[in-house]
Every structure is written in structure tokens, then in C-alpha cells.
Tab-separated table of C-alpha atoms in Angstrom:
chain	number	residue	atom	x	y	z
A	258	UNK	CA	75.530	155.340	119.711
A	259	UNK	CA	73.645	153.467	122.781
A	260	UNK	CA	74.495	149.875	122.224
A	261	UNK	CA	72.304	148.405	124.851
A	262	UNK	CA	69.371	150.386	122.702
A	263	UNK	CA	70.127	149.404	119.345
A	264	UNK	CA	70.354	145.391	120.124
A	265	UNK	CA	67.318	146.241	122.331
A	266	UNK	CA	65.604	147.324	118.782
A	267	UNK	CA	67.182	144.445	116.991
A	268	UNK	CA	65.624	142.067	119.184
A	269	UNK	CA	62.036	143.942	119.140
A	270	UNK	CA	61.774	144.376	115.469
A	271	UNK	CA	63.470	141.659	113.837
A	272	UNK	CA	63.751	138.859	116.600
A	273	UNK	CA	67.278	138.846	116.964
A	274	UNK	CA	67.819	138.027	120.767
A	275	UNK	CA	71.532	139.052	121.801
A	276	UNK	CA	70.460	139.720	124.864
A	277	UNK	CA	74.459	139.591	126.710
A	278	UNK	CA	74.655	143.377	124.535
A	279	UNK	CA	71.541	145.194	126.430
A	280	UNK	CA	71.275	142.778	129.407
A	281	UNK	CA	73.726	143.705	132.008
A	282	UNK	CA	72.617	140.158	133.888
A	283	UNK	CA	73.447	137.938	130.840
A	284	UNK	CA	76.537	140.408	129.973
A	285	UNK	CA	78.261	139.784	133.483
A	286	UNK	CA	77.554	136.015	133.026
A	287	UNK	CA	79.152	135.887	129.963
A	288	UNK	CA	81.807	137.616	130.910
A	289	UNK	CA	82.292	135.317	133.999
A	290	UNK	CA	82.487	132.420	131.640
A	291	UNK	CA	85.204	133.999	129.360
A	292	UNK	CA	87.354	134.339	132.521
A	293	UNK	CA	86.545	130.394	133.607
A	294	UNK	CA	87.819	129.424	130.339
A	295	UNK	CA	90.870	131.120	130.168
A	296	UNK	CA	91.657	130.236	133.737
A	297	UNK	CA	90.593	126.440	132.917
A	298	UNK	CA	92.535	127.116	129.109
A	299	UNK	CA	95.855	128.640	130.685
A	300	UNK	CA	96.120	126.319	134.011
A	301	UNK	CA	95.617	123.188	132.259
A	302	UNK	CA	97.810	124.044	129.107
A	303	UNK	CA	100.848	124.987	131.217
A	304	UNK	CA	99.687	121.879	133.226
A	305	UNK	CA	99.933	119.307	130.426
A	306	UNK	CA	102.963	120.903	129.026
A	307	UNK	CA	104.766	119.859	132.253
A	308	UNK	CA	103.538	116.362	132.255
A	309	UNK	CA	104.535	116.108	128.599
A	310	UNK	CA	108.115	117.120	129.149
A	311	UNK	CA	108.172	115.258	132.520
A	312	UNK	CA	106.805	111.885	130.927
A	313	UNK	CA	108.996	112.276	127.975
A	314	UNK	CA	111.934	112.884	130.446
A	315	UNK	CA	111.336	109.707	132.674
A	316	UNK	CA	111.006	108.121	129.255
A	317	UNK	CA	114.495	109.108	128.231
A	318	UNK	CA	116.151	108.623	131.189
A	319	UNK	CA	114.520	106.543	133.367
A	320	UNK	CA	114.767	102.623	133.897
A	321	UNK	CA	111.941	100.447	132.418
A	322	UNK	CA	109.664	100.425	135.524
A	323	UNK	CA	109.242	104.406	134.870
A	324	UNK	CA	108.988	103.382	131.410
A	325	UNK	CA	106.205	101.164	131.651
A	326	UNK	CA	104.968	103.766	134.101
A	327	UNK	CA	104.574	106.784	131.530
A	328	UNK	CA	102.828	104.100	128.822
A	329	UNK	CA	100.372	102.886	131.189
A	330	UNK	CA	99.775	106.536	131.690
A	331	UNK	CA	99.671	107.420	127.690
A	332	UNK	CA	97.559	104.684	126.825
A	333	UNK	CA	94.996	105.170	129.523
A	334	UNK	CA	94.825	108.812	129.080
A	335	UNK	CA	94.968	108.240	125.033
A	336	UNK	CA	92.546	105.430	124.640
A	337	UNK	CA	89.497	106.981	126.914
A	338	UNK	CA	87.348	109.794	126.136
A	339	UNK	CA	87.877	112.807	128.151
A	340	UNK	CA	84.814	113.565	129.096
A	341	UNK	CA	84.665	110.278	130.658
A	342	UNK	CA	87.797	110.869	132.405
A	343	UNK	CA	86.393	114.261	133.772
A	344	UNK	CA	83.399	112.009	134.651
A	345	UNK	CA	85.597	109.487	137.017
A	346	UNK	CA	87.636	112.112	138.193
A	347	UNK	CA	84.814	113.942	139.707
A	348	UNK	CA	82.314	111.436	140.180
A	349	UNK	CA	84.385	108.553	141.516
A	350	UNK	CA	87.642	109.857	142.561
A	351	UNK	CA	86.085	112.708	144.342
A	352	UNK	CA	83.653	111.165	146.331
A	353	UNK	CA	86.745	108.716	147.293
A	354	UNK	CA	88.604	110.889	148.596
A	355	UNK	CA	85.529	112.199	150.729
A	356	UNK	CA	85.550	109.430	152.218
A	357	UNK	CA	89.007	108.918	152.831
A	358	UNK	CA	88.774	112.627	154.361
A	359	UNK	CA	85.599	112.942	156.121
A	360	UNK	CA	86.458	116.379	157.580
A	361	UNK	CA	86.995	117.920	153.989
A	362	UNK	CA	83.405	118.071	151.840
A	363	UNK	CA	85.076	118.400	148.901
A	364	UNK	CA	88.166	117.675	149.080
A	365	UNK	CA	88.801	119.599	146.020
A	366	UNK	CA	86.325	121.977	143.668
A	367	UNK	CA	84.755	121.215	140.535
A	368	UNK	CA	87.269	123.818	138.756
A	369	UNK	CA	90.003	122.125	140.137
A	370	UNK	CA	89.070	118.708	139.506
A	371	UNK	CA	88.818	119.931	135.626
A	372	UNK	CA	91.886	121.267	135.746
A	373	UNK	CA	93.211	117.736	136.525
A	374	UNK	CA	91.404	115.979	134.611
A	375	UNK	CA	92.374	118.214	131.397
A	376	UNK	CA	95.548	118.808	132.422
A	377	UNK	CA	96.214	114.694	132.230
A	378	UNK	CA	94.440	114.177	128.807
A	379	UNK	CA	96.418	116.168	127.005
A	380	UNK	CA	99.416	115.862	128.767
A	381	UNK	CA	99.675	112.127	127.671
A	382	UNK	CA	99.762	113.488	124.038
A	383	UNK	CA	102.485	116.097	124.734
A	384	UNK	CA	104.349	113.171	125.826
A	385	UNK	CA	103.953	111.365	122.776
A	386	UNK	CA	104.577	114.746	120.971
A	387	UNK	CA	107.719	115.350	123.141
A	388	UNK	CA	109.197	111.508	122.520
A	389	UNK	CA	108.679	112.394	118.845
A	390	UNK	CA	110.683	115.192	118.696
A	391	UNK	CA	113.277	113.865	121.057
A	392	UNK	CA	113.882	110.574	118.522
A	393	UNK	CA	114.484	113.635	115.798
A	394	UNK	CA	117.229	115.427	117.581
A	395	UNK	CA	119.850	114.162	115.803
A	396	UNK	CA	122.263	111.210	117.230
A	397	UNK	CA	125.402	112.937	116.384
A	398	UNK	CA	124.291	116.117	118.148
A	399	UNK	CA	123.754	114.020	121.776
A	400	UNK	CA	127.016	112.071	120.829
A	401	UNK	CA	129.049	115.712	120.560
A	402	UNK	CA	127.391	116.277	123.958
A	403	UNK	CA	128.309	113.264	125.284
A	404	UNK	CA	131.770	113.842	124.323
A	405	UNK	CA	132.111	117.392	125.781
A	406	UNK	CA	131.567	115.287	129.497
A	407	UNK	CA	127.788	116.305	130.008
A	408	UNK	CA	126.164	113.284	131.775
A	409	UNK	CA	122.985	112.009	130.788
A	410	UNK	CA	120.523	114.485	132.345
A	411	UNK	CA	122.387	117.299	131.348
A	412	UNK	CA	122.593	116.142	127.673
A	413	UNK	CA	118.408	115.801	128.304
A	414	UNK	CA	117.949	119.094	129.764
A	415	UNK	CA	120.577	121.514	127.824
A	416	UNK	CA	120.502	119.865	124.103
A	417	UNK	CA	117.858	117.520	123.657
A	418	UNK	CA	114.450	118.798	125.282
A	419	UNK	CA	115.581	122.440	123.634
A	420	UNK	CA	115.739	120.917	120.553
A	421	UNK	CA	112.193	118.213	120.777
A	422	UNK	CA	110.694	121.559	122.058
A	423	UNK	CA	111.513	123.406	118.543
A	424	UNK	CA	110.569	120.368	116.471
A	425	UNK	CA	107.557	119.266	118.157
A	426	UNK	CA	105.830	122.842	117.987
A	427	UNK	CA	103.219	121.809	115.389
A	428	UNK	CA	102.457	119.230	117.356
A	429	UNK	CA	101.795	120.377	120.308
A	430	UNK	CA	99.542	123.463	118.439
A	431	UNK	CA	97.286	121.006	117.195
A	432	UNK	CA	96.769	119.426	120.765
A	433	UNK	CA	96.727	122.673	122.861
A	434	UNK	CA	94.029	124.076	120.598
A	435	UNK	CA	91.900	120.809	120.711
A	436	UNK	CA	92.636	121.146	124.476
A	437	UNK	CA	91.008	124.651	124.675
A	438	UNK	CA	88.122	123.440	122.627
A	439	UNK	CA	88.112	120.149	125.170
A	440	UNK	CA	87.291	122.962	128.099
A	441	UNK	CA	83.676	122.929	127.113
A	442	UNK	CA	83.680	119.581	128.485
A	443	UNK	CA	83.559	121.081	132.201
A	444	UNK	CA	79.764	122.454	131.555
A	445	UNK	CA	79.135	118.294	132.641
A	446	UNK	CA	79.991	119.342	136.313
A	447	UNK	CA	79.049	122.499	136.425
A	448	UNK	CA	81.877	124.721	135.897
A	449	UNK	CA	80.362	127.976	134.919
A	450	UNK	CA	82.829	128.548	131.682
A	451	UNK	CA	81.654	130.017	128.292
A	452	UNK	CA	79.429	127.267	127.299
A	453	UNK	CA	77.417	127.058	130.695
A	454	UNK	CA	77.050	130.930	131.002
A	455	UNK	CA	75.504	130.546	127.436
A	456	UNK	CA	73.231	127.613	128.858
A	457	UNK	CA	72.141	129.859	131.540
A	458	UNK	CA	71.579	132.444	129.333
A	459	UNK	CA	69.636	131.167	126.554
A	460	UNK	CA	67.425	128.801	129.218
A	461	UNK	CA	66.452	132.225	130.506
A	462	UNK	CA	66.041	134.660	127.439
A	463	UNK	CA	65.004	131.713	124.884
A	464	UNK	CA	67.772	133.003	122.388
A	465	UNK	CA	69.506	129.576	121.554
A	466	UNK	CA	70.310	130.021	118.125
A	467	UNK	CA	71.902	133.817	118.683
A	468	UNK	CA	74.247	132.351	121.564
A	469	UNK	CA	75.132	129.104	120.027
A	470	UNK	CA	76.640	131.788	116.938
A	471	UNK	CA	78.047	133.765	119.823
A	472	UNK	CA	79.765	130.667	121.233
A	473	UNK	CA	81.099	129.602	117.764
A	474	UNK	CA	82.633	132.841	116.769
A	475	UNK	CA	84.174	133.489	120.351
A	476	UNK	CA	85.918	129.814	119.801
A	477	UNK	CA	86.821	130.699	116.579
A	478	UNK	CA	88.650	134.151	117.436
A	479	UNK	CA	90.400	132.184	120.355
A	480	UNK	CA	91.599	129.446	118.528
A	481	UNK	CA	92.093	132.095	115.445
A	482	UNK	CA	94.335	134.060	117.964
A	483	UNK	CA	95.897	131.224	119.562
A	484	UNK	CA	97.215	129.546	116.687
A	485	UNK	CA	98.637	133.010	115.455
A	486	UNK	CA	100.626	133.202	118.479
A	487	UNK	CA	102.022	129.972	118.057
A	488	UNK	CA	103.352	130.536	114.537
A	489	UNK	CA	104.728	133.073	115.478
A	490	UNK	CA	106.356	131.405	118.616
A	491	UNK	CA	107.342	128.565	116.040
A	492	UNK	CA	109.037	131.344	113.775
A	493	UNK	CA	110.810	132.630	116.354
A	494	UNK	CA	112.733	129.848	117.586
A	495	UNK	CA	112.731	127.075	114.437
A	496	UNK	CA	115.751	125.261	113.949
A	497	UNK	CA	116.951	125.638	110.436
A	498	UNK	CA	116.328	122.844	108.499
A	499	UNK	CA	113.147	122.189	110.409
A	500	UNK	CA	110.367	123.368	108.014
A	501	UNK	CA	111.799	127.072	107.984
A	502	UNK	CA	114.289	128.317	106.007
């Protein structure tokens, strides 16, 4: 069966305008996007995860001037919208730097400066995640460590960020998929991802409503797959009498 010809026929005799199916133009654009939004998805997830564990580690162990450090962070990061914060990043920061480094125009690319930008959003609420599940390891489990001779950081590293990790999984499911729907947000500075290929496509081919329903059920399956992943990830390593048996 020619697929190209039968949404070809859709489209001529009932209106139905998927044109990324016989269009090899809109296909490729699509396609494109898919692969922005993964890259933006992946980077900025394993991004944020490192902040989290990093912010909930100076947290931990630090003195109070990192401590104060890592909430200044979380609350500016918490208490602003992101797409405002993609807005300064790239609109004031950028430009900053510019000037700062005259030789470099840009100093870094729109993609990157999403990547940031994401990366730091969410990252302030894996660290609020991470301190959760750090305050529900257990005080008699860090006080066995403590008497086995492990310092401080090792007790951190080898016992209690293991442990957050396992317990804060739900949490940081629920922020990592609102973090992959947050991506969309990069269509304001022109980061050619899923939603802006589908802006590009529809402005051309006038088929709005048949990519906005190709948008939704592409999120969907990601987030659908995603989250399966995840539970399974959580199955695999919960800590008995953690929510699993």
C-alpha cells in the first residue's frame, strides 16, 4: 500500500491535511523536530539531574553560605516562570555576554542557551526532590555508617544519595515529564523542535487542526513511554518498605 497516495486521497476527498505522510518537505521537518526534542529532552534531563543531586549535596554537607547559596538558587528558579527564564537567558544574558566578548557573535546558540535554561528550572526541583528523600533515609541507617568510620561525604555518597535516589523516584517522574513537556517552550527563540517544525508546517500547508492532533498524540506516546520506563526503573531498584512490597 502507497502511503504517500492514500493520505494524498485523504486530503483530496475528505479534507484531511496530514501533509508530513505524502510531503517529503514537511516529513523531513518533522522529523528534524523529533530529533531537537529529544536532544533538548535528554541533555537537559541528565542536566538537571546533576544539579539536583549537586544542590542537594552542598545542602547536606556544605556550610550555610552554600546553603543559602542552593535556596537562592531554588527559589529563583521555583518562583519564576520558565519561559521567562528562557526569555532572560537568551535575551539578556546573551546579548551580555556579546558584549563582554565582542569577538564571539553568539557566544553560545539558541539550542544551547535552552539547554541551560531548562536544565536550571528543573534542576531546582530535583533539588527539592533530592532533600526530600535525603530527610527520609532513615537516621539510624547514617548513624550505622557513621559508626563503621565513613566520614561525612562518604556516608553522602555510598548510603544516603543511593537511598534519596530510590525514594525520590516518583518525584522526580512527575518533574522530568513536565520538563519534556516544558521543551516546547524553546519554539520562543527559535529552536526548530517538534512544535516549531509543526508551526512551519501548518503556516505553509494550512493544516492546523491535523498537526496540532499530531503534536498531542506524539506528546502523549512520549510521555506514555517515558513514564513506563520509569516504573519500571522504580520497580527495579525500590527499597522495600518504600511503596513496593
Amino acid at each position: 500500500m502507497d502511503i504517500a497516495a492514500f493520505f494524498t486521497g485523504l486530503n483530496e476527498s475528505h479534507g484531511i491535511n496530514l501533509s508530513l505522510f505524502y510531503d517529503a518537505f514537511d516529513r523531513d521537518l518533522f522529523l528534524e523536530g523529533i530529533l531537537y526534542t529529544a536532544w533538548l529532552s535528554i541533555a537537559s534531563i541528565v542536566g538537571s539531574l546533576l544539579v539536583g543531586a549537586l544542590g542537594a549535596y552542598l545542602q547536606y554537607t556544605g556550610g550555610a553560605w552554600a546553603q543559602r547559596l542552593v535556596n537562592g538558587y531554588v527559589h529563583a528558579f521555583r518562583n519564576t516562570p520558565p519561559l521567562v527564564q528562557l526569555y532572560f537567558f537568551y535575551f539578556a544574558l546573551g546579548p551580555a555576554l556579546s558584549g563582554l566578548l565582542p569577538g564571539m557573535q553568539p557566544v553560545l546558540s539558541n539550542v544551547t542557551w535552552a539547554i541551560i535554561s531548562l536544565t536550571l528550572y528543573a534542576g531546582a526541583f530535583n533539588v527539592e526532590i533530592f532533600r526530600a528523600g535525603i530527610e527520609a533515609v532513615p537516621r539510624s541507617t547514617i548513624e550505622a555508617a557513621d559508626a563503621l568510620g565513613m566520614n561525612e561525604r562518604q556516608i553522602f555518597r555510598r548510603i544516603v544519595l543511593p537511598l534519596s535516589v530510590r525514594i525520590s523516584l516518583t518525584g522526580l517522574t512527575n518533574n522530568l515529564v513536565n520538563l519534556i513537556k516544558t521543551t516546547t517552550n524553546a519554539f520562543a527563540i527559535a529552536v526548530p523542535e517538534v512544535l516549531y517544525a509543526s508551526s512551519q508546517i501548518w503556516s505553509e500547508s494550512l493544516n492546523a487542526l491535523e498537526m496540532m492532533v499530531v503534536l498531542l498524540v506524539f506528546f502523549m506516546l512520549v510521555i506514555g513511554a517515558f513514564t513506563w520506563l520509569m516504573k519500571i526503573l522504580e520497580r527495579a531498584i525500590a527499597v522495600p518498605g518504600w511503596g513496593h512490597a
